Coordinates of C-alpha atoms and ligand atoms in Angstrom, one line a residue:
X1 CA 10.8 -28.3 -11.3
X2 CA 7.1 -28.7 -11.5
X3 CA 4.8 -30.2 -9.0
X4 CA 1.7 -31.8 -9.9
X5 CA -0.9 -29.2 -8.9
X6 CA -4.0 -31.3 -8.8
X7 CA -5.9 -30.2 -5.7
X8 CA -9.3 -30.7 -7.2
X9 CA -10.0 -33.9 -5.0
X10 CA -9.1 -32.0 -1.9
X11 CA -11.6 -29.0 -2.8
X12 CA -14.3 -31.6 -3.7
X13 CA -13.9 -33.2 -0.1
X14 CA -13.9 -29.6 1.5
X15 CA -17.1 -29.0 -0.3
X16 CA -18.7 -32.0 0.8
X17 CA -18.7 -30.8 4.3
X18 CA -21.7 -28.9 3.4
X19 CA -23.6 -32.2 4.0
X20 CA -22.9 -31.9 7.6
X21 CA -24.4 -28.4 8.3
X22 CA -26.5 -28.5 11.4
X23 CA -30.3 -28.8 10.7
X24 CA -33.5 -30.5 11.7
X25 CA -35.1 -31.7 8.5
X26 CA -38.8 -32.7 8.3
X27 CA -38.6 -35.7 6.1
X28 CA -42.3 -36.6 6.4
X29 CA -45.3 -35.5 8.5
X30 CA -44.1 -36.4 12.0
X31 CA -40.6 -37.5 11.1
X32 CA -37.6 -35.5 11.7
X33 CA -33.8 -35.9 11.1
X34 CA -31.1 -34.1 13.0
X35 CA -28.1 -33.7 10.7
X36 CA -24.8 -32.4 11.5
X37 CA -25.0 -32.2 15.4
X38 CA -22.9 -35.4 15.8
X39 CA -20.9 -38.0 13.9
X40 CA -24.2 -39.6 13.1
X41 CA -27.9 -38.7 12.5
X42 CA -30.8 -39.1 14.8
X43 CA -34.4 -39.5 13.5
X44 CA -37.3 -38.5 15.7
X45 CA -40.7 -40.4 15.1
X46 CA -43.6 -38.7 16.7
X47 CA -46.3 -41.1 17.9
X48 CA -49.7 -40.7 19.2
X49 CA -48.6 -40.5 22.8
X50 CA -44.9 -40.4 22.9
X51 CA -41.8 -40.5 20.5
X52 CA -39.4 -43.0 19.0
X53 CA -35.7 -42.3 18.5
X54 CA -33.8 -44.2 15.8
X55 CA -30.0 -44.0 16.5
X56 CA -28.8 -41.8 19.5
X57 CA -25.7 -40.0 18.1
X58 CA -22.2 -40.5 19.5
X59 CA -22.4 -39.4 23.1
X60 CA -24.7 -37.6 25.6
X61 CA -23.2 -34.2 25.0
X62 CA -24.2 -34.3 21.3
X63 CA -27.6 -36.0 22.1
X64 CA -28.6 -33.0 24.4
X65 CA -27.7 -30.6 21.6
X66 CA -30.1 -32.6 19.4
X67 CA -32.8 -32.8 21.8
X68 CA -32.6 -28.9 22.2
X69 CA -32.8 -28.7 18.4
X70 CA -36.0 -31.0 18.2
X71 CA -37.4 -28.8 20.9
X72 CA -41.2 -29.6 21.4
X73 CA -41.1 -31.7 18.4
X74 CA -39.7 -34.2 20.8
X75 CA -42.9 -35.3 22.7
X76 CA -42.3 -37.1 26.0
X77 CA -42.2 -39.9 27.0
X78 CA -39.7 -41.5 24.6
X79 CA -41.3 -45.0 24.2
X80 CA -38.6 -46.6 22.1
X81 CA -35.1 -46.3 21.1
X82 CA -33.9 -48.3 18.0
X83 CA -30.2 -48.8 17.2
X84 CA -29.7 -49.5 13.5
X85 CA -26.4 -51.0 14.5
X86 CA -23.7 -51.2 17.2
X87 CA -21.3 -48.6 16.1
X88 CA -20.4 -46.2 19.0
X89 CA -21.3 -43.1 17.0
X90 CA -25.0 -44.4 16.7
X91 CA -25.5 -45.9 20.2
X92 CA -23.6 -43.4 22.5
X93 CA -26.2 -40.9 23.4
X94 CA -29.1 -43.1 24.5
X95 CA -29.2 -42.1 28.2
X96 CA -30.0 -38.6 27.2
X97 CA -32.9 -39.5 24.8
X98 CA -34.2 -41.9 27.5
X99 CA -34.2 -39.7 30.3
X100 CA -36.4 -41.1 33.0
X101 CA -38.9 -42.4 30.4
X102 CA -37.7 -46.1 30.6
X103 CA -38.1 -46.8 26.8
X104 CA -37.7 -50.1 25.2
X105 CA -34.3 -50.4 23.5
X106 CA -34.6 -52.3 20.1
X107 CA -31.9 -53.9 17.9
X108 CA -31.0 -57.0 16.0
X109 CA -30.0 -59.6 18.2
X110 CA -26.8 -60.0 16.5
X111 CA -25.6 -57.0 18.2
X112 CA -24.1 -58.4 21.2
X113 CA -20.7 -56.9 21.9
X114 CA -18.8 -54.3 20.2
X115 CA -18.5 -55.5 16.6
X116 CA -15.8 -58.1 15.4
X117 CA -13.2 -55.2 15.1
X118 CA -9.9 -56.8 15.5
X119 CA -7.7 -53.7 15.0
X120 CA -4.0 -53.9 14.2
X121 CA -1.4 -52.1 16.3
X122 CA -0.8 -48.7 15.1
X123 CA 2.1 -48.1 12.8
X124 CA 3.6 -44.7 12.5
X125 CA 0.6 -43.1 14.1
X126 CA -1.7 -43.5 11.1
X127 CA -5.2 -43.0 11.8
X128 CA -8.2 -43.0 9.2
X129 CA -10.7 -40.7 11.2
X130 CA -7.7 -37.9 11.6
X131 CA -8.8 -37.7 15.4
X132 CA -5.5 -36.0 16.3
X133 CA -4.9 -33.9 13.4
X134 CA -4.6 -30.1 13.9
X135 CA -7.7 -28.2 12.9
X136 CA -5.7 -26.5 9.9
X137 CA -4.9 -30.0 8.5
X138 CA -8.4 -31.7 9.1
X139 CA -11.2 -31.3 6.6
X140 CA -13.9 -34.0 7.7
X141 CA -13.9 -37.8 8.2
X142 CA -15.6 -38.7 4.9
X143 CA -19.1 -39.5 6.0
X144 CA -19.1 -37.5 9.1
X145 CA -17.9 -34.0 10.0
X146 CA -15.6 -35.5 12.6
X147 CA -15.5 -38.8 14.6
X148 CA -14.4 -38.3 18.3
X149 CA -12.3 -35.2 17.9
X150 CA -14.5 -32.9 19.8
X151 CA -16.2 -34.9 22.3
X152 CA -14.5 -38.5 22.5
X153 CA -16.7 -41.6 22.0
X154 CA -17.2 -43.3 25.3
X155 CA -19.9 -45.9 26.1
X156 CA -21.2 -43.9 29.2
X157 CA -24.4 -42.9 27.3
X158 CA -25.0 -46.4 25.8
X159 CA -28.3 -48.3 26.9
X160 CA -28.4 -52.0 26.8
X161 CA -31.0 -53.5 24.6
X162 CA -34.2 -54.8 26.0
X163 CA -36.0 -56.0 22.8
X164 CA -34.1 -57.9 20.1
X165 CA -35.4 -60.0 17.3
X166 CA -33.1 -62.8 15.4
X167 CA -35.0 -63.3 12.2
X168 CA -35.3 -61.6 9.0
X169 CA -37.7 -58.7 10.0
X170 CA -40.1 -57.9 12.8
X171 CA -42.9 -55.4 12.8
X172 CA -43.5 -53.5 16.0
X173 CA -46.1 -51.0 17.1
X174 CA -44.8 -48.4 19.6
X175 CA -46.9 -45.1 20.4
X176 CA -49.4 -45.9 17.8
X177 CA -46.8 -46.0 15.0
X178 CA -46.2 -49.3 13.1
X179 CA -42.6 -49.8 12.0
X180 CA -40.9 -52.7 10.4
X181 CA -37.4 -53.5 11.4
X182 CA -35.5 -55.4 8.5
X183 CA -32.2 -57.1 9.0
X184 CA -30.0 -55.7 6.3
X185 CA -26.3 -56.8 6.5
X186 CA -24.2 -54.5 4.8
X187 CA -21.8 -51.9 6.5
X188 CA -22.2 -54.0 9.6
X189 CA -23.5 -57.7 9.9
X190 CA -26.2 -56.6 12.4
X191 CA -27.5 -53.5 10.5
X192 CA -31.3 -53.1 10.5
X193 CA -33.2 -50.9 8.3
X194 CA -36.5 -49.1 9.9
X195 CA -39.3 -48.8 7.4
X196 CA -42.2 -46.3 8.4
X197 CA -44.6 -47.7 5.8
X198 CA -47.3 -45.3 6.6
X199 CA -45.0 -42.3 6.0
X200 CA -43.0 -44.1 3.3
X201 CA -39.7 -43.3 5.1
X202 CA -36.8 -45.7 5.0
X203 CA -34.0 -45.5 7.6
X204 CA -31.2 -47.6 6.0
X205 CA -28.7 -47.4 8.9
X206 CA -25.3 -47.0 7.3
X207 CA -26.1 -49.4 4.5
X208 CA -26.4 -46.2 2.3
X209 CA -24.2 -43.1 2.6
X210 CA -23.4 -40.5 0.1
X211 CA -20.0 -42.0 -0.5
X212 CA -18.5 -45.1 -2.1
X213 CA -19.1 -47.7 0.6
X214 CA -16.2 -48.7 2.7
X215 CA -16.3 -52.4 1.8
X216 CA -12.7 -53.1 3.2
X217 CA -11.7 -50.4 5.9
X218 CA -8.3 -49.8 6.3
X219 CA -8.5 -49.7 9.9
X220 CA -8.3 -53.3 10.2
X221 CA -11.7 -55.1 9.5
X222 CA -12.8 -58.1 7.5
X223 CA -14.3 -57.5 4.2
X224 CA -18.1 -56.4 4.6
X225 CA -19.4 -59.1 2.4
X226 CA -20.7 -57.5 -0.9
X227 CA -23.4 -60.1 -1.8
X228 CA -25.2 -59.7 1.3
X229 CA -24.9 -55.9 1.0
X230 CA -26.4 -56.0 -2.6
X231 CA -29.3 -58.2 -1.4
X232 CA -30.0 -55.9 1.4
X233 CA -30.1 -52.9 -1.0
X234 CA -32.5 -54.9 -3.4
X235 CA -34.8 -55.4 -0.5
X236 CA -34.7 -51.8 0.3
X237 CA -35.3 -50.9 -3.4
X238 CA -38.5 -52.9 -3.4
X239 CA -40.0 -50.7 -0.7
X240 CA -40.2 -47.8 -3.0
X241 CA -39.6 -45.2 -0.4
X242 CA -40.4 -41.5 -0.6
X243 CA -37.5 -40.4 1.8
X244 CA -34.5 -42.0 3.1
X245 CA -32.6 -40.8 6.2
X246 CA -29.1 -42.6 6.1
X247 CA -27.0 -42.9 9.3
X248 CA -24.9 -40.0 8.0
X249 CA -25.1 -37.0 5.7
X250 CA -28.3 -35.3 4.4
X251 CA -31.4 -37.3 3.7
X252 CA -32.3 -38.4 0.3
X253 CA -36.0 -36.8 -0.5
X254 CA -38.4 -37.9 -3.4
X255 CA -39.1 -41.5 -4.7
X256 CA -37.1 -41.1 -7.9
X257 CA -34.1 -39.8 -6.0
X258 CA -34.2 -42.5 -3.3
X259 CA -34.6 -45.2 -6.1
X260 CA -31.4 -43.7 -7.9
X261 CA -29.4 -43.6 -4.7
X262 CA -30.2 -47.2 -3.8
X263 CA -29.8 -48.4 -7.4
X264 CA -26.4 -46.6 -7.9
X265 CA -25.2 -47.9 -4.4
X266 CA -26.1 -51.5 -5.4
X267 CA -24.6 -51.2 -8.9
X268 CA -21.6 -49.5 -7.5
X269 CA -20.8 -52.5 -5.4
X270 CA -21.8 -55.3 -7.9
X271 CA -19.8 -53.9 -10.6
X272 CA -16.4 -53.8 -8.6
X273 CA -17.4 -57.4 -7.2
X274 CA -18.0 -58.7 -10.8
X275 CA -15.0 -57.2 -12.4
X276 CA -12.8 -58.4 -9.7
X277 CA -14.0 -61.8 -9.7
X278 CA -13.7 -61.8 -13.3
X279 CA -10.1 -60.7 -12.9
X280 CA -9.2 -63.2 -10.4
X281 CA -10.3 -65.9 -12.9
X282 CA -8.0 -64.7 -15.5
X283 CA -5.0 -64.7 -13.1
X284 CA -4.9 -61.0 -12.5
X285 CA -3.0 -59.8 -9.4
X286 CA -4.3 -57.3 -6.6
X287 CA -1.8 -54.7 -8.0
X288 CA -3.2 -55.2 -11.6
X289 CA -6.7 -55.2 -10.7
X290 CA -6.6 -51.8 -8.8
X291 CA -5.4 -50.4 -12.1
X292 CA -8.1 -52.0 -14.2
X293 CA -11.5 -52.2 -12.0
X294 CA -13.5 -49.1 -12.7
X295 CA -16.8 -47.7 -12.1
X296 CA -18.6 -46.8 -15.3
X297 CA -18.5 -43.1 -16.2
X298 CA -22.3 -42.8 -15.1
X299 CA -21.6 -44.5 -11.8
X300 CA -18.4 -42.5 -11.3
X301 CA -20.3 -39.3 -11.7
X302 CA -23.0 -40.5 -9.2
X303 CA -23.3 -38.2 -6.0
X304 CA -23.9 -41.5 -4.0
X305 CA -20.6 -43.0 -5.1
X306 CA -17.8 -40.2 -4.7
X307 CA -14.9 -42.0 -2.9
X308 CA -15.0 -39.6 0.2
X309 CA -15.1 -42.5 2.6
X310 CA -14.7 -45.9 0.9
X311 CA -12.3 -46.7 -2.1
X312 CA -12.8 -48.8 -5.3
X313 CA -9.1 -49.8 -5.1
X314 CA -9.3 -50.8 -1.5
X315 CA -12.5 -52.8 -2.3
X316 CA -10.8 -54.7 -5.0
X317 CA -8.0 -55.5 -2.6
X318 CA -10.5 -56.7 0.1
X319 CA -12.6 -58.7 -2.2
X320 CA -9.4 -60.4 -3.6
X321 CA -8.0 -61.2 -0.1
X322 CA -11.4 -62.5 1.1
X323 CA -12.0 -64.7 -2.0
X324 CA -8.6 -66.1 -2.8
X325 CA -6.4 -65.2 0.1
X326 CA -3.1 -63.5 0.4
X327 CA -1.4 -65.0 -2.5
X328 CA -1.3 -63.1 -5.8
X329 CA -0.3 -66.1 -8.0
X330 CA 3.3 -65.0 -8.8
X331 CA 5.7 -67.6 -7.6
X332 CA 8.2 -64.9 -6.8
X333 CA 5.9 -63.8 -4.1
X334 CA 5.6 -67.2 -2.3
X335 CA 8.7 -66.4 -0.1
X336 CA 9.8 -62.7 -0.7
X337 CA 12.9 -61.2 0.8
X338 CA 12.4 -59.6 4.1
X339 CA 12.1 -55.8 4.0
X340 CA 15.6 -55.1 5.2
X341 CA 17.3 -57.5 3.0
X342 CA 15.4 -56.2 -0.1
X343 CA 16.1 -52.7 0.9
X344 CA 19.9 -53.2 1.4
X345 CA 20.1 -54.6 -2.0
X346 CA 18.2 -51.7 -3.4
X347 CA 20.4 -49.2 -1.7
X348 CA 23.5 -50.9 -2.9
X349 CA 22.0 -50.7 -6.5
X350 CA 21.4 -46.9 -6.0
X351 CA 25.0 -46.4 -4.8
X352 CA 24.7 -46.3 -1.2
X353 CA 22.4 -44.6 1.5
X354 CA 23.4 -41.1 0.4
X355 CA 22.7 -41.6 -3.1
X356 CA 19.4 -43.3 -2.2
X357 CA 18.3 -40.3 -0.1
X358 CA 19.3 -38.0 -2.9
X359 CA 17.1 -40.2 -5.3
X360 CA 14.3 -40.1 -2.8
X361 CA 14.6 -36.3 -2.4
X362 CA 14.6 -35.8 -6.2
X363 CA 11.5 -37.8 -6.6
X364 CA 9.6 -35.7 -4.0
X365 CA 10.8 -32.6 -5.5
X366 CA 9.5 -33.4 -9.0
X367 CA 6.2 -34.7 -7.8
X368 CA 6.8 -38.3 -8.0
X369 CA 5.6 -38.8 -4.3
X370 CA 4.7 -42.4 -4.3
X371 CA 8.2 -43.2 -5.5
X372 CA 9.7 -40.9 -3.0
X373 CA 7.9 -42.6 -0.2
X374 CA 9.1 -46.1 -1.5
X375 CA 12.6 -45.0 -1.6
X376 CA 12.5 -43.5 1.8
X377 CA 11.0 -46.7 3.0
X378 CA 14.1 -48.4 1.9
X379 CA 16.3 -46.3 4.0
X380 CA 13.9 -46.8 6.9
X381 CA 13.7 -50.6 6.6
X382 CA 17.3 -50.6 7.6
X383 CA 17.3 -47.7 10.1
X384 CA 13.6 -46.6 11.4
X385 CA 15.3 -43.6 13.1
X386 CA 17.0 -42.2 10.1
X387 CA 15.9 -38.7 10.5
X388 CA 16.6 -37.3 7.0
X389 CA 14.6 -40.4 5.5
X390 CA 11.6 -39.9 8.0
X391 CA 11.4 -36.1 7.0
X392 CA 11.4 -37.0 3.4
X393 CA 8.8 -39.6 3.8
X394 CA 6.7 -37.1 5.8
X395 CA 7.0 -34.5 2.9
X396 CA 5.9 -37.4 0.3
X397 CA 3.0 -38.4 2.6
X398 CA 1.9 -34.8 3.1
X399 CA 2.0 -34.2 -0.8
X400 CA 0.0 -37.3 -1.4
X401 CA -2.5 -36.5 1.4
X402 CA -3.2 -33.0 0.1
X403 CA -4.2 -34.5 -3.2
X404 CA -6.9 -37.1 -1.9
X405 CA -10.5 -36.8 -2.5
X406 CA -10.7 -39.6 -0.1
X407 CA -10.9 -38.4 3.6
X408 CA -9.7 -41.6 5.1
X409 CA -6.5 -41.7 3.0
X410 CA -6.0 -38.0 3.5
X411 CA -6.2 -38.4 7.3
X412 CA -4.1 -41.5 7.3
X413 CA -1.4 -39.8 5.1
X414 CA -1.3 -36.6 7.2
X415 CA -1.5 -38.3 10.6
X416 CA 1.5 -40.6 9.6
X417 CA 3.5 -37.6 8.3
X418 CA 2.8 -35.8 11.7
X419 CA 4.3 -38.7 13.5
X420 CA 7.1 -39.0 11.3
X421 CA 7.9 -35.3 11.7
X422 CA 7.6 -35.8 15.5
X423 CA 4.9 -33.4 15.8
X424 CA 2.1 -35.8 16.7
Ligands
LIG1 ZN1 -22.2 -44.8 11.3

């Protein structure tokens, strides 16, 4: 028996962790990015009589490590803190940076409460961030080294905003530095880009990452509207920045490279949107479209579009659901059999539960892992406690997880496998 021995994706993912090595990087005169100390990056802008901090890392513990790494480059007082968006890994360390300085806290006004995250009840322990995976199984969280594994994300280091704007952009002057805050909805609806015109440095928040964008997160979020994201990227392109400090991973340096990153990112979103909409108009179903929609070879090779975090296939499904709803157009699927009713018929066709289990085992042992998981699901639809079926599904998911480039998929597969094996 031969197993597909393709671990190239996993090894590429492992190598991507080099993006998170700890370093304070001078991106321009008086502008420093702290990378790898927390789930997200922190940018320090030196002003005439104090400092400005853009994003604050995930918690006060990380924030203090970053302050130490900045050393005397962090000139007190901190006059302003800017949140590019509301995600807890960017806004959780504010108290540490503020100290007793009483800085103004800037953001877009849209940032009111913790985002519109709905979140579905956890099924089988699945977790896209791999928060509880054992170290031996964990590689990274896609665009960050880890998300709440070491120090849990709390809101204790969050400071409420004192200066917000509701329009398209606002120019502020703090400590002699002139900054433009630009509303650039993308990864989050409230995202702002910070443009330091005098230094030609762009801080795009999470609108640009060195990964295919997570347009339709599996953790239970609405589609992040692609048209608005594309428009935001066009707007950032027009600035012609010389350096870019994204919310995660290492900065992009040099005007040509920044232009390339922004262009690839925009084109990576727009080609998937265009192909999916064209397919919808031709009556293609989501299951068909994920087989057909592809990045061009040139985009697929871009270092900014590797599928470490977001996935083209999941973007296709998210766009489909957002534009035309849940129904795939096939009348059979208007009122499908319930899972147990379907499974009972499948098992009967296979020759009974023992025969079905044998088929599932054979599939896993011959490398047909997805099919093995689907057959195990038939047994679990009738009896969720079926120990042999749980074990087999766990094996199938582990094999699938180990072959992923995508950290989100890997973490979800492996966490679910641990749960099914009873070791989570
Ligand atoms: Zn982020």
